[in-house]
mmCIF file of C-alpha atoms in Angstrom:
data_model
loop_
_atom_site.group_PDB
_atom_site.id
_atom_site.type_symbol
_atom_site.label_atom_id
_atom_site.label_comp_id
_atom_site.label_asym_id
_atom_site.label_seq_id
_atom_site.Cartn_x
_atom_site.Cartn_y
_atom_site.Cartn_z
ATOM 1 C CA UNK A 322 -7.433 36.483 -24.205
ATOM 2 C CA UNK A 323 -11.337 36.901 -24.212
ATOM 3 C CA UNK A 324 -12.351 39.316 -21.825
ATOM 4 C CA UNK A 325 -15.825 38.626 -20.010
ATOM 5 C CA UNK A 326 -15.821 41.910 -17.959
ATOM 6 C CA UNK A 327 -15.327 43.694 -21.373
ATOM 7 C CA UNK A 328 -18.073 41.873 -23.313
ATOM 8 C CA UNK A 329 -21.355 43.028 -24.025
ATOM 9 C CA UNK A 330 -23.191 39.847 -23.188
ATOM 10 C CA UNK A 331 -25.307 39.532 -26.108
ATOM 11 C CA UNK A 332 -25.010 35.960 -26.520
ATOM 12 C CA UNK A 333 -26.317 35.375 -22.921
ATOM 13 C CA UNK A 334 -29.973 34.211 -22.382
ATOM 14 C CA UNK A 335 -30.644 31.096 -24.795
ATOM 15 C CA UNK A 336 -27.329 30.383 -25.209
ATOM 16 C CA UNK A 337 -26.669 29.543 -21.498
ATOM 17 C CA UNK A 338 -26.818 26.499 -20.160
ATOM 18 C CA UNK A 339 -29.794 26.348 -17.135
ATOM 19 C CA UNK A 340 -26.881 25.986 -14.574
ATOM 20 C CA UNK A 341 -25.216 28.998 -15.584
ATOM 21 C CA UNK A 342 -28.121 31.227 -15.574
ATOM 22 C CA UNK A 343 -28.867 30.045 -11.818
ATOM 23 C CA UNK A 344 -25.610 31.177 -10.850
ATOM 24 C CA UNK A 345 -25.765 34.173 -12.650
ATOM 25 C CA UNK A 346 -29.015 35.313 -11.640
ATOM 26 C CA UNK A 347 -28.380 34.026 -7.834
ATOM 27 C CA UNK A 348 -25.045 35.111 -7.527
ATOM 28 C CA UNK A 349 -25.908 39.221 -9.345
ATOM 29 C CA UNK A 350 -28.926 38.855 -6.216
ATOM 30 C CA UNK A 351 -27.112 38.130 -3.750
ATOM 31 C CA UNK A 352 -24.052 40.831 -4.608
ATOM 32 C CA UNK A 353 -26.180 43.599 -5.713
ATOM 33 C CA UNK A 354 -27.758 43.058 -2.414
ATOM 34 C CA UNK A 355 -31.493 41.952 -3.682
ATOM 35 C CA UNK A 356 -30.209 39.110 -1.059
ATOM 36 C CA UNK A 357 -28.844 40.757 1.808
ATOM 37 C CA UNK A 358 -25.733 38.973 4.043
ATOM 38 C CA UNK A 359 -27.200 36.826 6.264
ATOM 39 C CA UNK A 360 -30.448 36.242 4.422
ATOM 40 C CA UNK A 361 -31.948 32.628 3.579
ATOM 41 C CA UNK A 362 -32.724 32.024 0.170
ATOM 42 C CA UNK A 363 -35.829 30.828 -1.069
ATOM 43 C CA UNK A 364 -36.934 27.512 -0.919
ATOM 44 C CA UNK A 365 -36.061 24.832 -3.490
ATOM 45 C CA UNK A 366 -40.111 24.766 -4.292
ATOM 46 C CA UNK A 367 -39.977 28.453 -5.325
ATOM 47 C CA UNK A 368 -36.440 28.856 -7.139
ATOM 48 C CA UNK A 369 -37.630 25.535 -9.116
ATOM 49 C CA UNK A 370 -41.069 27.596 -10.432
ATOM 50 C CA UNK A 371 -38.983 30.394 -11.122
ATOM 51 C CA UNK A 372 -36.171 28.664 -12.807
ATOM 52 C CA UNK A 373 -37.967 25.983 -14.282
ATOM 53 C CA UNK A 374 -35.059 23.290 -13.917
ATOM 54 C CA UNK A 375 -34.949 20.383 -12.223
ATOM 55 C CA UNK A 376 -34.185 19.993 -8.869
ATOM 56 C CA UNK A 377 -30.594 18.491 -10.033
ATOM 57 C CA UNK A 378 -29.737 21.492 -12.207
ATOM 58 C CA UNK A 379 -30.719 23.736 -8.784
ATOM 59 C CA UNK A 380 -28.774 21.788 -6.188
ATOM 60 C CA UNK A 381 -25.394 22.154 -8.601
ATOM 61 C CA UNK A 382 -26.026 25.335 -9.085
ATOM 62 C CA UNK A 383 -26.401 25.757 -5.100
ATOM 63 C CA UNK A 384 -23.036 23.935 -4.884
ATOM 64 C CA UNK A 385 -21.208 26.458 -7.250
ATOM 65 C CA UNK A 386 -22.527 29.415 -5.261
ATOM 66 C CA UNK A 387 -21.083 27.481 -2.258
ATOM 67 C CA UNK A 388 -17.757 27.069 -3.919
ATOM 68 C CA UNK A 389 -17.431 30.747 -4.365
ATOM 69 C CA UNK A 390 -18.135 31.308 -1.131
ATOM 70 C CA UNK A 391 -21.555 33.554 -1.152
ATOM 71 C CA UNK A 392 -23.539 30.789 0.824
ATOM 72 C CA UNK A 393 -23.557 28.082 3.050
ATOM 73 C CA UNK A 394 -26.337 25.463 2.993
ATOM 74 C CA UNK A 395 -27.911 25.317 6.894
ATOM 75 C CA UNK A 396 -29.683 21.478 7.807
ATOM 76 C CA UNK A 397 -33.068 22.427 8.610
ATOM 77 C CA UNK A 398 -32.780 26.434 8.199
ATOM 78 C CA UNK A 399 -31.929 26.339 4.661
ATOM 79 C CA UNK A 400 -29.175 28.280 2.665
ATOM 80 C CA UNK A 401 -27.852 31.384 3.816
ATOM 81 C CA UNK A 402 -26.335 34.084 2.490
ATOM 82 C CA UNK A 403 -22.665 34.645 3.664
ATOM 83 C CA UNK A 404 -20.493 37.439 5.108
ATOM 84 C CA UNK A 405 -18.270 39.371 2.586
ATOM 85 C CA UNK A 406 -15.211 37.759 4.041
ATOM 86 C CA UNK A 407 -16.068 34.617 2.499
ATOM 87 C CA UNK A 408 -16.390 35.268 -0.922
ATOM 88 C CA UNK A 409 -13.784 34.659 -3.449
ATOM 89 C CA UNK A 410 -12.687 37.891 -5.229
ATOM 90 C CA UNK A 411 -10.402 36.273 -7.161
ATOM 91 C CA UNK A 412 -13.246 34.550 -8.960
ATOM 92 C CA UNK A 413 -14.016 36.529 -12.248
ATOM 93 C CA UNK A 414 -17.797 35.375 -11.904
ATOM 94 C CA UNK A 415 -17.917 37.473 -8.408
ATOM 95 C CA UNK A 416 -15.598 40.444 -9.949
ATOM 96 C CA UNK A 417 -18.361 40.519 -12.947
ATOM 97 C CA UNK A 418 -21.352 40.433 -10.553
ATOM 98 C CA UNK A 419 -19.801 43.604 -8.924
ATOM 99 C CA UNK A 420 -19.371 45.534 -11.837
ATOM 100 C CA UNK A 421 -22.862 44.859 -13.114
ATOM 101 C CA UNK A 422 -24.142 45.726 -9.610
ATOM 102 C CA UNK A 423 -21.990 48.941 -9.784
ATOM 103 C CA UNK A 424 -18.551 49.178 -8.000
ATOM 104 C CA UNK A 425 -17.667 52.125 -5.550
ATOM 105 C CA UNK A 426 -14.078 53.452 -5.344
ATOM 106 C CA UNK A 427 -13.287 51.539 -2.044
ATOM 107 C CA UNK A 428 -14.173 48.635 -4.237
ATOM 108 C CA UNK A 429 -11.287 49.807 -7.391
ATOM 109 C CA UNK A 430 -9.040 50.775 -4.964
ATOM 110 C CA UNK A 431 -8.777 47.560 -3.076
ATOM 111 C CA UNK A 432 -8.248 46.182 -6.431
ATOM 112 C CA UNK A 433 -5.185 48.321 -7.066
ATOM 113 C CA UNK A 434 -3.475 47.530 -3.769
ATOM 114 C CA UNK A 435 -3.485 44.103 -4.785
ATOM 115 C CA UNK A 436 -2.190 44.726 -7.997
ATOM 116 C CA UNK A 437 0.886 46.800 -6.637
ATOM 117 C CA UNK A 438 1.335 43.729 -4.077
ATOM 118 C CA UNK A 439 2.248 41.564 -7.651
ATOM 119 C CA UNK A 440 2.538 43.373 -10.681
ATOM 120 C CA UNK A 441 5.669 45.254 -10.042
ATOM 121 C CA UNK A 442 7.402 41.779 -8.924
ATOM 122 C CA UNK A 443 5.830 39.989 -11.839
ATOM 123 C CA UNK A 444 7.508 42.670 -14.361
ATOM 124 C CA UNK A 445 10.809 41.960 -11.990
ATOM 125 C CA UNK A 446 10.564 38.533 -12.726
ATOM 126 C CA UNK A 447 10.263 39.309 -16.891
ATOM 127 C CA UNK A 448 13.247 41.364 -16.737
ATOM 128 C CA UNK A 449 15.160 38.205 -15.472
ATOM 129 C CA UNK A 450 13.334 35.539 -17.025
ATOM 130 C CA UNK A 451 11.882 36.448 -20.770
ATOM 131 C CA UNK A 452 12.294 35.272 -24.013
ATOM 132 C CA UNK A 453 13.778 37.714 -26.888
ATOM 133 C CA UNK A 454 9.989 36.660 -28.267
ATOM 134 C CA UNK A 455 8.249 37.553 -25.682
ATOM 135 C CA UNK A 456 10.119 41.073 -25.361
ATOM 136 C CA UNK A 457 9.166 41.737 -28.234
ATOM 137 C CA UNK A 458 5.539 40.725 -27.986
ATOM 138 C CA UNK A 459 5.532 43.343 -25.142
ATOM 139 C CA UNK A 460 6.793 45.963 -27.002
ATOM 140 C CA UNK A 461 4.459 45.354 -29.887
ATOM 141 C CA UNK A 462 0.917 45.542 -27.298
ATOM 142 C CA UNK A 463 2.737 48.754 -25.964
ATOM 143 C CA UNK A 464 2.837 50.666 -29.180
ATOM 144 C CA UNK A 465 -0.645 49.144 -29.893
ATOM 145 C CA UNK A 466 -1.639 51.083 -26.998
ATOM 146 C CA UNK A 467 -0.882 54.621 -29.115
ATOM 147 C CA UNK A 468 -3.158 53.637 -31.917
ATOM 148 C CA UNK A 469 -5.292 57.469 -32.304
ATOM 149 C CA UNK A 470 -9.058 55.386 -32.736
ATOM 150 C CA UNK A 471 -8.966 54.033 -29.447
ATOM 151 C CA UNK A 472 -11.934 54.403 -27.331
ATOM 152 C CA UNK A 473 -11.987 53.554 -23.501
ATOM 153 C CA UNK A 474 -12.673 49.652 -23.487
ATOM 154 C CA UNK A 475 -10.357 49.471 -26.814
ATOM 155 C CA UNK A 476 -7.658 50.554 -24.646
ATOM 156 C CA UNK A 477 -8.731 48.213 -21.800
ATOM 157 C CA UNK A 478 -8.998 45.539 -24.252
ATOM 158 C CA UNK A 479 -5.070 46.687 -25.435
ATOM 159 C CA UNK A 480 -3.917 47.713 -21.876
ATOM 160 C CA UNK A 481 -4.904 44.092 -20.439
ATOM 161 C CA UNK A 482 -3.490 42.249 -23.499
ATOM 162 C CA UNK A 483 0.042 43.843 -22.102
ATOM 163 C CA UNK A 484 -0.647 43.073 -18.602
ATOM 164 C CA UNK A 485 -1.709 39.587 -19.183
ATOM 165 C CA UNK A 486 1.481 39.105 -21.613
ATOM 166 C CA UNK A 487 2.952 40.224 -18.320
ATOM 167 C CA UNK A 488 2.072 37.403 -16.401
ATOM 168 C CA UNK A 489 2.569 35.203 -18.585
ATOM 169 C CA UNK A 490 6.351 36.075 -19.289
ATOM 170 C CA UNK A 491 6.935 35.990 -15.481
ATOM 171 C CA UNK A 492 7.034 32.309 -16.335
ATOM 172 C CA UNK A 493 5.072 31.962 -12.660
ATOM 173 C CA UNK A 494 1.169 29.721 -12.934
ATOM 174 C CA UNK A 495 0.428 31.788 -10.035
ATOM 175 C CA UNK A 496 0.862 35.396 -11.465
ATOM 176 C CA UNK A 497 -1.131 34.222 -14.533
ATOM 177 C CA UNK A 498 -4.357 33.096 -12.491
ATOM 178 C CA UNK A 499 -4.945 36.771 -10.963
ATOM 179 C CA UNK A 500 -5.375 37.751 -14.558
ATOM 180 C CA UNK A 501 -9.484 38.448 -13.636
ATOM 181 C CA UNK A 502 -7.874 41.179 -10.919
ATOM 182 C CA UNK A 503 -6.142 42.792 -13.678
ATOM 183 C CA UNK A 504 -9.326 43.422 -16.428
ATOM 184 C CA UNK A 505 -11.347 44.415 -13.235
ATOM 185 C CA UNK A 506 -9.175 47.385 -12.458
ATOM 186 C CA UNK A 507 -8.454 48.329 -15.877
ATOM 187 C CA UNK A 508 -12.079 48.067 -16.968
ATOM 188 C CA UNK A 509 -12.998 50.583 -13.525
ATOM 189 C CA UNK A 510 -10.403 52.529 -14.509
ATOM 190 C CA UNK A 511 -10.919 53.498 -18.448
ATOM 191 C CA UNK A 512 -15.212 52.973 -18.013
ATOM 192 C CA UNK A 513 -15.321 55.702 -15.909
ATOM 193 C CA UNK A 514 -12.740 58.401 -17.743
ATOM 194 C CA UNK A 515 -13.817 60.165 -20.557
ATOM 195 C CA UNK A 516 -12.380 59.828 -23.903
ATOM 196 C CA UNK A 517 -8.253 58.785 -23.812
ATOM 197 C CA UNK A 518 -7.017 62.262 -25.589
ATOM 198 C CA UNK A 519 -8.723 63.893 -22.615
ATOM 199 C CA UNK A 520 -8.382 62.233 -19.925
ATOM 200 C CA UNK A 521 -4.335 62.048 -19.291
ATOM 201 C CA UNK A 522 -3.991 58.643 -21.464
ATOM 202 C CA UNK A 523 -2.140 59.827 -23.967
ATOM 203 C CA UNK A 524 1.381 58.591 -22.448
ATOM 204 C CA UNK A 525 -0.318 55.313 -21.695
ATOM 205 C CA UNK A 526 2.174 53.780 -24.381
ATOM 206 C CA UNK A 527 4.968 55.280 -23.274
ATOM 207 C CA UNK A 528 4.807 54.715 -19.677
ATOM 208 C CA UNK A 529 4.686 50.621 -21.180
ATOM 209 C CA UNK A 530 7.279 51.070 -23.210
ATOM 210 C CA UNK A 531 9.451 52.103 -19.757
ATOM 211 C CA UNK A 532 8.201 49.008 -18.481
ATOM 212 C CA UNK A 533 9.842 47.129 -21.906
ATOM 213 C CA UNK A 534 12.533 48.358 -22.696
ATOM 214 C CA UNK A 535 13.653 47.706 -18.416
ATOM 215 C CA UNK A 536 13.041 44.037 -19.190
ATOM 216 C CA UNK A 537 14.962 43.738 -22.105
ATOM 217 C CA UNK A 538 17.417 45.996 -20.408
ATOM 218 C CA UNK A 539 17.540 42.953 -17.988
ATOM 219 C CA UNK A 540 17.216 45.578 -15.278
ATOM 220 C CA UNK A 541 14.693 44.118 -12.895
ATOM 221 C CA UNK A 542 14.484 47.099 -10.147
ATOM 222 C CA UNK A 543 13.773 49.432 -13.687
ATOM 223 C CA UNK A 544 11.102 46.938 -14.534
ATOM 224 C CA UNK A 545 9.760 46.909 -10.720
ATOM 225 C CA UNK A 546 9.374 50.724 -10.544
ATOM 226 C CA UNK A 547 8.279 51.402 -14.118
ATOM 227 C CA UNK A 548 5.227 48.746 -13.411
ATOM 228 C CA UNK A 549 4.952 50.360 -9.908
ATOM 229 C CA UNK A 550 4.587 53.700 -11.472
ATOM 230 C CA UNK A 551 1.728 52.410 -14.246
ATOM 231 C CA UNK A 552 -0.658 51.006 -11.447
ATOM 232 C CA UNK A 553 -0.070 54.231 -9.585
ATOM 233 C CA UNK A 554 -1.292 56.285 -12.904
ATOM 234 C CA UNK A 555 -4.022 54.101 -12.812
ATOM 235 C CA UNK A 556 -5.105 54.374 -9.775
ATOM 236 C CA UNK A 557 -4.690 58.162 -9.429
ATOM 237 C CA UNK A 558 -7.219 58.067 -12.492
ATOM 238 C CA UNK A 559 -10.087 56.292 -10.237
ATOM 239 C CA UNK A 560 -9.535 58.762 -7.478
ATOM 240 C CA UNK A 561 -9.835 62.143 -9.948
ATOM 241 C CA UNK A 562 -13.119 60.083 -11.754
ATOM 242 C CA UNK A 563 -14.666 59.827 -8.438
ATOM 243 C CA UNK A 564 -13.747 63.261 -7.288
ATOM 244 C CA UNK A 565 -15.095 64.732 -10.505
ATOM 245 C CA UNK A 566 -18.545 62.495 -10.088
ATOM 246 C CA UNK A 567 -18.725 64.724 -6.239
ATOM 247 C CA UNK A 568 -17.981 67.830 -7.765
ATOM 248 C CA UNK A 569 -20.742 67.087 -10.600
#
């Protein structure tokens, strides 16, 4: 479960393909705003000088944008940069942009309803549905979560393990392919609260463990409201970070 949000990126630059660094450098443009909604790119003449690919490479590239919804080519105008609407925030590419162009808490809280929308029914569906295996897989990434040496994006890295393992176990394709939702929120979350032993995270493994032992309970409404409860923690964390950041 390789987190891309959580990475530091190190690798990128060489090791990209010339495809993937038009996207990335298009698509952080046009979120971060260097773009603005309703803008027309540049021409193909000047993003092939400044890219140096070939004119293949850029019109994939262009067609990947597209896909994800940030523009829409225009016959004789050229191709323009969309409304918000369109894009797809389910697409980790267009979560990551956001974070590197910096998120407001509008942006993490948005995230949040839409995990309470499918989270707390995905940990229903455990409860009813999970393997003794898998139960105890889930109780194993909870206690991980009390290890004393974690940092903030070591207990990301732990809290999403769990969460993911929650998807999966819900034995649904569907819940498992808003995993990119998931390491968004979490990443907000922990990146902007200080250390874990001062922030409130201490009971971060047991509020999981409620979450467990209600699925191996079998007792899916336990497993709905323990969930329910975790994503409210978590968001009640984003609000008191961005409180304390107006109060600085």
């Amino acid at each position: 479960m390789r987190s891309r949000l959580l990475e530091t990126r190190k690798t990128e630059g060489k090791s990209r393909t010339s495809h993937a660094q038009v996207v990335d450098d298009l698509g952080k443009a046009i979120v971060s705003g260097a773009f603005p909604i309703g803008s027309i790119l540049p021409g193909d003449s000047e993003l092939l000088q400044r890219f140096k690919v070939s004119r293949t490479v850029l019109r994939e590239s262009m067609k990947t944008l597209a896909a994800k919804g940030l523009v829409v080519p225009r016959a004789r105008v050229g191709t323009r940069v969309t409304e918000k609407i369109h894009w797809n925030m389910f697409d980790s590419a267009v979560l990551t942009w956001h974070f590197e162009s910096g998120v407001n808490q509008e942006f993490l809280l948005h995230l949040y309803d839409i995990r309470l929308a499918f989270e707390p029914f995905a940990a229903s569906l455990v409860a009813e549905r999970a393997s003794s295996e898998e139960i105890e897989l889930l109780r194993r990434l909870a206690m991980a979560m009390a290890a004393p040496e974690h940092t903030p994006d070591s207990l990301a890295v732990a809290d999403l393990h769990f969460h993911l393992a929650i998807t999966e176990a819900s034995h649904n394709p569907f819940m498992r392919s808003l995993g990119g939702l998931i390491e968004a929120a979490l990443v907000g979350m922990f990146r902007m609260s200080a250390p874990p032993a001062s922030n409130g995270f201490g009971n971060i493994a047991d509020t999981h463990m409620a979450i467990v032992e209600a699925i191996a309970a079998g007792d899916a409404l336990a497993a709905h409201k323990a969930m329910e409860f975790v994503i409210f923690d978590g968001r009640q964390h984003v609000q008191e970070a961005f409180a304390a950041l107006a109060d600085a």
